[in-house]
mmCIF file of C-alpha atoms in Angstrom:
data_model
loop_
_atom_site.group_PDB
_atom_site.id
_atom_site.type_symbol
_atom_site.label_atom_id
_atom_site.label_comp_id
_atom_site.label_asym_id
_atom_site.label_seq_id
_atom_site.Cartn_x
_atom_site.Cartn_y
_atom_site.Cartn_z
ATOM 1 C CA MET R 1 -25.878 -4.293 -5.071
ATOM 2 C CA THR R 2 -23.858 -7.247 -6.340
ATOM 3 C CA PRO R 3 -20.904 -6.093 -8.433
ATOM 4 C CA VAL R 4 -20.236 -7.468 -11.890
ATOM 5 C CA ILE R 5 -17.268 -9.826 -11.688
ATOM 6 C CA ALA R 6 -14.860 -9.796 -14.614
ATOM 7 C CA LYS R 7 -12.085 -12.399 -14.619
ATOM 8 C CA THR R 8 -10.694 -12.006 -18.120
ATOM 9 C CA ARG R 9 -9.552 -9.121 -20.285
ATOM 10 C CA GLU R 10 -12.505 -9.736 -22.589
ATOM 11 C CA GLU R 11 -15.040 -9.674 -19.748
ATOM 12 C CA LEU R 12 -13.501 -6.496 -18.389
ATOM 13 C CA ALA R 13 -13.547 -4.822 -21.809
ATOM 14 C CA ALA R 14 -17.197 -5.762 -22.309
ATOM 15 C CA VAL R 15 -18.361 -4.295 -19.002
ATOM 16 C CA ARG R 16 -15.978 -1.339 -19.294
ATOM 17 C CA GLY R 17 -17.535 -0.487 -22.658
ATOM 18 C CA GLY R 18 -20.866 0.310 -20.982
ATOM 19 C CA VAL R 19 -19.404 2.745 -18.449
ATOM 20 C CA THR R 20 -20.252 6.427 -18.641
ATOM 21 C CA GLY R 21 -19.012 9.248 -16.458
ATOM 22 C CA ARG R 22 -15.942 9.137 -14.233
ATOM 23 C CA LEU R 23 -14.476 5.766 -13.373
ATOM 24 C CA ALA R 24 -12.369 5.107 -10.243
ATOM 25 C CA LEU R 25 -10.094 2.149 -9.639
ATOM 26 C CA VAL R 26 -9.118 0.805 -6.224
ATOM 27 C CA PRO R 27 -6.311 -1.729 -6.767
ATOM 28 C CA THR R 28 -6.043 -4.402 -4.056
ATOM 29 C CA MET R 29 -4.589 -7.832 -3.398
ATOM 30 C CA GLY R 30 -7.806 -8.889 -1.682
ATOM 31 C CA ALA R 31 -8.225 -9.834 1.996
ATOM 32 C CA LEU R 32 -10.187 -6.604 2.217
ATOM 33 C CA HIS R 33 -10.416 -4.818 5.557
ATOM 34 C CA GLU R 34 -11.747 -1.459 6.752
ATOM 35 C CA GLY R 35 -8.746 0.329 5.269
ATOM 36 C CA HIS R 36 -9.647 -0.928 1.809
ATOM 37 C CA ARG R 37 -13.292 -0.122 2.384
ATOM 38 C CA SER R 38 -12.396 3.463 3.274
ATOM 39 C CA LEU R 39 -10.607 3.753 -0.080
ATOM 40 C CA ILE R 40 -13.638 2.346 -1.864
ATOM 41 C CA ARG R 41 -15.877 4.896 -0.120
ATOM 42 C CA ARG R 42 -13.543 7.682 -1.226
ATOM 43 C CA ALA R 43 -13.684 6.393 -4.793
ATOM 44 C CA ARG R 44 -17.492 6.255 -4.563
ATOM 45 C CA GLU R 45 -17.532 9.951 -3.596
ATOM 46 C CA LEU R 46 -15.429 10.967 -6.595
ATOM 47 C CA ALA R 47 -16.675 8.782 -9.433
ATOM 48 C CA ASP R 48 -19.780 7.443 -11.124
ATOM 49 C CA THR R 49 -18.393 3.904 -11.442
ATOM 50 C CA VAL R 50 -16.051 2.118 -9.047
ATOM 51 C CA VAL R 51 -13.855 -0.825 -10.014
ATOM 52 C CA VAL R 52 -11.979 -2.846 -7.397
ATOM 53 C CA SER R 53 -9.222 -5.092 -8.678
ATOM 54 C CA ILE R 54 -8.266 -8.188 -6.684
ATOM 55 C CA PHE R 55 -4.975 -9.732 -7.703
ATOM 56 C CA VAL R 56 -2.117 -11.094 -5.615
ATOM 57 C CA ASN R 57 0.741 -9.883 -7.776
ATOM 58 C CA PRO R 58 3.673 -12.326 -7.844
ATOM 59 C CA LEU R 59 6.081 -9.725 -9.259
ATOM 60 C CA GLN R 60 6.157 -7.765 -6.011
ATOM 61 C CA PHE R 61 7.031 -10.708 -3.767
ATOM 62 C CA GLY R 62 10.614 -11.782 -3.176
ATOM 63 C CA PRO R 63 11.683 -15.465 -3.172
ATOM 64 C CA ASN R 64 11.499 -15.722 0.631
ATOM 65 C CA GLU R 65 8.308 -13.698 1.105
ATOM 66 C CA ASP R 66 4.736 -14.743 1.804
ATOM 67 C CA PHE R 67 3.212 -15.048 -1.674
ATOM 68 C CA ASP R 68 1.914 -18.585 -1.131
ATOM 69 C CA ARG R 69 0.416 -17.862 2.278
ATOM 70 C CA TYR R 70 -0.880 -14.385 1.506
ATOM 71 C CA PRO R 71 -4.583 -14.464 2.545
ATOM 72 C CA ARG R 72 -7.022 -15.090 -0.279
ATOM 73 C CA THR R 73 -10.626 -14.481 0.776
ATOM 74 C CA PHE R 74 -12.422 -13.871 -2.514
ATOM 75 C CA ALA R 75 -16.011 -14.618 -1.443
ATOM 76 C CA ALA R 76 -15.736 -12.312 1.574
ATOM 77 C CA ASP R 77 -14.060 -9.674 -0.580
ATOM 78 C CA VAL R 78 -16.946 -9.685 -3.034
ATOM 79 C CA GLU R 79 -19.391 -9.325 -0.139
ATOM 80 C CA ALA R 80 -17.426 -6.317 1.127
ATOM 81 C CA CYS R 81 -17.444 -4.783 -2.344
ATOM 82 C CA ALA R 82 -21.196 -5.306 -2.610
ATOM 83 C CA ALA R 83 -21.730 -3.640 0.764
ATOM 84 C CA GLU R 84 -19.730 -0.609 -0.395
ATOM 85 C CA GLY R 85 -21.560 -0.270 -3.718
ATOM 86 C CA VAL R 86 -18.732 -1.358 -5.989
ATOM 87 C CA ASP R 87 -19.841 -1.699 -9.593
ATOM 88 C CA ILE R 88 -17.164 -3.992 -11.014
ATOM 89 C CA VAL R 89 -14.708 -6.430 -9.458
ATOM 90 C CA PHE R 90 -11.795 -7.275 -11.737
ATOM 91 C CA ALA R 91 -10.297 -10.541 -10.475
ATOM 92 C CA PRO R 92 -7.832 -11.838 -13.040
ATOM 93 C CA THR R 93 -5.743 -14.968 -12.645
ATOM 94 C CA ARG R 94 -1.973 -14.921 -12.989
ATOM 95 C CA GLU R 95 -2.368 -16.289 -16.516
ATOM 96 C CA VAL R 96 -4.633 -13.400 -17.466
ATOM 97 C CA MET R 97 -2.296 -10.733 -16.107
ATOM 98 C CA TYR R 98 0.889 -12.412 -17.324
ATOM 99 C CA PRO R 99 0.035 -14.675 -20.285
ATOM 100 C CA THR R 100 3.783 -14.967 -20.880
ATOM 101 C CA GLU R 101 6.710 -14.227 -18.603
ATOM 102 C CA PRO R 102 7.021 -10.414 -18.712
ATOM 103 C CA LEU R 103 10.387 -9.529 -20.214
ATOM 104 C CA VAL R 104 9.689 -5.794 -20.047
ATOM 105 C CA ARG R 105 9.054 -4.419 -16.561
ATOM 106 C CA LEU R 106 9.086 -0.967 -15.034
ATOM 107 C CA ASP R 107 12.181 0.103 -13.153
ATOM 108 C CA SER R 108 11.374 2.082 -10.010
ATOM 109 C CA GLY R 109 14.822 3.674 -10.153
ATOM 110 C CA PRO R 110 16.720 5.088 -7.196
ATOM 111 C CA MET R 111 13.499 6.055 -5.453
ATOM 112 C CA GLY R 112 12.457 2.400 -5.337
ATOM 113 C CA ALA R 113 15.834 1.184 -4.096
ATOM 114 C CA VAL R 114 15.743 3.012 -0.731
ATOM 115 C CA VAL R 115 13.818 2.469 2.527
ATOM 116 C CA GLU R 116 11.413 -0.431 1.821
ATOM 117 C CA GLY R 117 13.312 -1.149 -1.372
ATOM 118 C CA VAL R 118 16.428 -2.038 0.633
ATOM 119 C CA THR R 119 14.683 -4.809 2.557
ATOM 120 C CA ARG R 120 12.563 -5.895 -0.439
ATOM 121 C CA PRO R 121 14.717 -5.562 -3.581
ATOM 122 C CA GLY R 122 12.640 -5.404 -6.763
ATOM 123 C CA HIS R 123 9.386 -5.008 -4.818
ATOM 124 C CA PHE R 124 8.492 -1.616 -6.272
ATOM 125 C CA ASP R 125 9.410 -2.674 -9.807
ATOM 126 C CA GLY R 126 6.711 -5.341 -9.466
ATOM 127 C CA VAL R 127 4.231 -2.880 -7.941
ATOM 128 C CA LEU R 128 4.647 -0.300 -10.671
ATOM 129 C CA THR R 129 4.487 -2.926 -13.424
ATOM 130 C CA VAL R 130 1.181 -4.354 -12.216
ATOM 131 C CA VAL R 131 -0.318 -0.915 -11.477
ATOM 132 C CA LEU R 132 0.481 0.317 -14.972
ATOM 133 C CA LYS R 133 -1.023 -2.861 -16.453
ATOM 134 C CA LEU R 134 -4.178 -2.324 -14.398
ATOM 135 C CA PHE R 135 -4.369 1.292 -15.550
ATOM 136 C CA ASN R 136 -4.099 0.170 -19.178
ATOM 137 C CA LEU R 137 -6.738 -2.530 -18.753
ATOM 138 C CA VAL R 138 -9.292 -0.637 -16.649
ATOM 139 C CA ARG R 139 -8.583 2.860 -18.079
ATOM 140 C CA PRO R 140 -9.721 4.713 -14.922
ATOM 141 C CA ASP R 141 -10.017 8.462 -14.601
ATOM 142 C CA LEU R 142 -8.709 8.231 -11.051
ATOM 143 C CA ALA R 143 -7.211 5.630 -8.739
ATOM 144 C CA VAL R 144 -7.240 5.576 -4.946
ATOM 145 C CA PHE R 145 -4.302 4.336 -2.865
ATOM 146 C CA GLY R 146 -3.708 4.284 0.883
ATOM 147 C CA GLU R 147 -1.256 6.557 2.662
ATOM 148 C CA LYS R 148 -0.123 3.617 4.816
ATOM 149 C CA ASP R 149 1.958 2.509 1.832
ATOM 150 C CA ALA R 150 3.561 5.940 1.578
ATOM 151 C CA GLN R 151 6.550 4.988 -0.559
ATOM 152 C CA GLN R 152 4.325 3.051 -2.950
ATOM 153 C CA LEU R 153 2.013 6.081 -3.202
ATOM 154 C CA ALA R 154 4.939 8.422 -3.889
ATOM 155 C CA LEU R 155 6.323 6.098 -6.590
ATOM 156 C CA ILE R 156 2.949 5.712 -8.311
ATOM 157 C CA ARG R 157 2.562 9.487 -8.367
ATOM 158 C CA ARG R 158 6.049 9.794 -9.858
ATOM 159 C CA MET R 159 5.326 7.081 -12.452
ATOM 160 C CA VAL R 160 2.151 8.847 -13.517
ATOM 161 C CA ALA R 161 4.017 12.155 -13.845
ATOM 162 C CA ASP R 162 7.108 10.759 -15.561
ATOM 163 C CA LEU R 163 5.230 8.583 -18.049
ATOM 164 C CA ASP R 164 2.287 10.949 -18.677
ATOM 165 C CA VAL R 165 -0.265 8.404 -17.516
ATOM 166 C CA PRO R 166 -3.715 10.073 -17.687
ATOM 167 C CA VAL R 167 -4.889 8.933 -14.243
ATOM 168 C CA GLU R 168 -5.501 11.158 -11.224
ATOM 169 C CA ILE R 169 -3.969 9.652 -8.066
ATOM 170 C CA VAL R 170 -6.008 10.122 -4.890
ATOM 171 C CA ALA R 171 -4.671 9.283 -1.407
ATOM 172 C CA GLY R 172 -6.755 7.838 1.411
ATOM 173 C CA PRO R 173 -5.647 8.247 5.032
ATOM 174 C CA THR R 174 -4.278 5.346 7.065
ATOM 175 C CA VAL R 175 -6.974 3.495 9.002
ATOM 176 C CA ARG R 176 -6.020 2.090 12.397
ATOM 177 C CA GLU R 177 -7.499 -0.400 14.797
ATOM 178 C CA SER R 178 -8.618 0.836 18.197
ATOM 179 C CA ASP R 179 -5.193 0.104 19.732
ATOM 180 C CA GLY R 180 -3.391 2.106 17.047
ATOM 181 C CA LEU R 181 -2.128 -0.738 14.863
ATOM 182 C CA ALA R 182 -2.373 0.225 11.189
ATOM 183 C CA LEU R 183 -4.818 -2.034 9.383
ATOM 184 C CA SER R 184 -3.097 -4.574 7.162
ATOM 185 C CA SER R 185 -4.088 -7.874 5.598
ATOM 186 C CA ARG R 186 -0.984 -9.315 7.290
ATOM 187 C CA ASN R 187 -2.241 -8.470 10.817
ATOM 188 C CA ARG R 188 -4.113 -11.783 10.840
ATOM 189 C CA TYR R 189 -0.754 -13.585 10.944
ATOM 190 C CA LEU R 190 0.053 -12.131 14.381
ATOM 191 C CA SER R 191 -0.396 -14.087 17.586
ATOM 192 C CA GLU R 192 -1.620 -12.205 20.655
ATOM 193 C CA ASP R 193 1.942 -11.754 21.944
ATOM 194 C CA GLU R 194 3.240 -10.748 18.515
ATOM 195 C CA ARG R 195 0.501 -8.179 18.146
ATOM 196 C CA ARG R 196 1.518 -6.633 21.481
ATOM 197 C CA THR R 197 5.044 -6.178 20.167
ATOM 198 C CA ALA R 198 3.771 -4.923 16.780
ATOM 199 C CA LEU R 199 2.067 -2.021 18.535
ATOM 200 C CA SER R 200 5.525 -0.538 19.067
ATOM 201 C CA LEU R 201 5.507 0.615 15.424
ATOM 202 C CA SER R 202 2.577 2.979 15.865
ATOM 203 C CA GLN R 203 3.756 3.894 19.367
ATOM 204 C CA ALA R 204 7.148 4.946 17.960
ATOM 205 C CA LEU R 205 5.449 7.083 15.330
ATOM 206 C CA ARG R 206 3.303 8.759 17.983
ATOM 207 C CA ALA R 207 6.353 9.444 20.125
ATOM 208 C CA GLY R 208 8.145 10.917 17.128
ATOM 209 C CA ALA R 209 5.179 13.096 16.166
ATOM 210 C CA ASP R 210 4.890 14.365 19.753
ATOM 211 C CA ALA R 211 8.534 15.452 19.575
ATOM 212 C CA ALA R 212 8.206 17.255 16.224
ATOM 213 C CA ALA R 213 8.497 20.721 17.792
ATOM 214 C CA GLY R 214 12.103 19.834 18.646
ATOM 215 C CA GLY R 215 12.980 19.198 15.009
ATOM 216 C CA PRO R 216 14.019 16.098 13.025
ATOM 217 C CA SER R 217 16.697 14.999 15.486
ATOM 218 C CA ALA R 218 14.233 14.962 18.384
ATOM 219 C CA VAL R 219 11.733 13.007 16.291
ATOM 220 C CA ARG R 220 14.271 10.315 15.448
ATOM 221 C CA GLN R 221 15.454 10.018 19.054
ATOM 222 C CA ALA R 222 11.944 9.731 20.490
ATOM 223 C CA ALA R 223 10.873 7.095 17.984
ATOM 224 C CA ARG R 224 14.108 5.138 18.321
ATOM 225 C CA ALA R 225 13.688 4.926 22.117
ATOM 226 C CA VAL R 226 10.374 3.100 21.685
ATOM 227 C CA LEU R 227 11.792 0.730 19.092
ATOM 228 C CA ASP R 228 14.872 -0.064 21.159
ATOM 229 C CA LYS R 229 12.563 -1.191 23.969
ATOM 230 C CA ALA R 230 10.558 -3.322 21.527
ATOM 231 C CA ALA R 231 13.742 -5.007 20.321
ATOM 232 C CA ALA R 232 14.136 -6.436 23.826
ATOM 233 C CA ALA R 233 10.501 -7.561 24.104
ATOM 234 C CA ASP R 234 9.301 -11.175 23.975
ATOM 235 C CA PRO R 235 8.767 -11.743 21.093
ATOM 236 C CA PRO R 236 11.139 -9.045 19.849
ATOM 237 C CA LEU R 237 10.706 -6.547 17.039
ATOM 238 C CA ALA R 238 13.367 -6.982 14.371
ATOM 239 C CA LEU R 239 13.622 -3.442 13.009
ATOM 240 C CA ASP R 240 14.102 -3.050 9.263
ATOM 241 C CA TYR R 241 14.260 0.735 9.249
ATOM 242 C CA LEU R 242 13.249 3.954 10.924
ATOM 243 C CA VAL R 243 13.632 6.898 8.556
ATOM 244 C CA LEU R 244 12.545 10.509 8.261
ATOM 245 C CA VAL R 245 12.216 11.264 4.575
ATOM 246 C CA ASP R 246 11.031 13.760 1.998
ATOM 247 C CA PRO R 247 7.537 12.593 0.976
ATOM 248 C CA ALA R 248 8.160 13.252 -2.726
ATOM 249 C CA THR R 249 11.529 11.492 -3.107
ATOM 250 C CA PHE R 250 11.905 9.311 0.008
ATOM 251 C CA THR R 251 15.424 10.589 0.568
ATOM 252 C CA GLU R 252 16.435 11.200 4.180
ATOM 253 C CA VAL R 253 15.994 14.751 5.464
ATOM 254 C CA ASP R 254 18.682 16.439 7.549
ATOM 255 C CA ASP R 255 18.333 17.976 10.972
ATOM 256 C CA ALA R 256 17.810 21.450 9.478
ATOM 257 C CA HIS R 257 14.884 20.330 7.319
ATOM 258 C CA THR R 258 11.756 22.467 7.162
ATOM 259 C CA GLY R 259 8.518 21.599 5.449
ATOM 260 C CA PRO R 260 6.771 18.243 5.019
ATOM 261 C CA ALA R 261 8.353 14.898 5.910
ATOM 262 C CA VAL R 262 7.307 11.292 6.509
ATOM 263 C CA LEU R 263 8.429 9.304 9.514
ATOM 264 C CA ALA R 264 8.386 5.712 8.276
ATOM 265 C CA VAL R 265 9.072 2.490 10.111
ATOM 266 C CA ALA R 266 9.087 -1.194 9.281
ATOM 267 C CA GLY R 267 9.975 -4.370 11.113
ATOM 268 C CA ARG R 268 9.270 -8.035 11.548
ATOM 269 C CA VAL R 269 7.495 -9.657 14.442
ATOM 270 C CA GLY R 270 7.875 -13.391 14.091
ATOM 271 C CA ALA R 271 7.527 -14.027 10.368
ATOM 272 C CA THR R 272 5.296 -11.011 9.703
ATOM 273 C CA HIS R 273 6.608 -7.903 7.968
ATOM 274 C CA LEU R 274 4.741 -4.713 8.929
ATOM 275 C CA ILE R 275 5.075 -1.085 7.846
ATOM 276 C CA ASP R 276 3.669 2.185 9.119
ATOM 277 C CA ASN R 277 4.270 5.909 8.788
ATOM 278 C CA VAL R 278 3.070 9.319 9.872
ATOM 279 C CA PRO R 279 3.250 12.611 7.947
ATOM 280 C CA LEU R 280 4.966 15.507 9.739
ATOM 281 C CA ARG R 281 5.773 19.136 9.028
ATOM 282 C CA PHE R 282 8.698 21.098 10.369
ATOM 283 C CA GLY R 283 9.215 24.835 10.575
ATOM 284 C CA LYS R 284 6.876 27.779 10.747
ATOM 285 C CA GLU R 285 3.822 25.845 9.511
ATOM 286 C CA SER R 286 4.164 23.018 12.057
#
């Protein structure tokens, strides 16, 4: 089935007006891979109509980031959407999403200024602004986001709760390649040698998870040992952060923490910024 493609607000409103039943939105920046497709399949299970948005949002890129070279593969993305039974593809231009320079933007607050927000200031303000705009335009009953972007997911959930946005947020699990590397549209930037180094991110998470019975301190030590080795590799991993945080607030947990936590890591290999995480639980339920 070929999805209906809407590129303007008016086209979206016209096709949205004919929708009945539950509508799910899967927001993307395109360059769709199996991770995105898994989110689409989850949306298909939960809703009568599935909308995929494709928009490379300039507000979430910093001045020295990869906005201009971010992969744009629209024809292939539409084919992927068709294969997954997507009903509507909303593919606005920058002028459609931001007809004038947005003077009012969402502030992600202290939760958006830690972890990934330290290395990418303002990133989550841009994410929340575009997600809220998409919610207002598409008016979905539910929206599906990937757990790979754990801080983004936590912030969107908090935005929905704090601002009483009537959208159910559904999480889809991280999808990995056969060698363990978390799927990302940016993986295509990696050379063969860079990819070998990039595997240290998922390897560090695995080492940390294997040490979870020893508590938060053991998790940090095990993961750090892998990353220290990667820092001396050729090419090296330039670590941005390794943190063990509360999944609801993304504040660091202490060594006595019990309950759920997220071990999150990010770094650069060459010019490519990559993130990954694994959920953990400490205490009696682990």
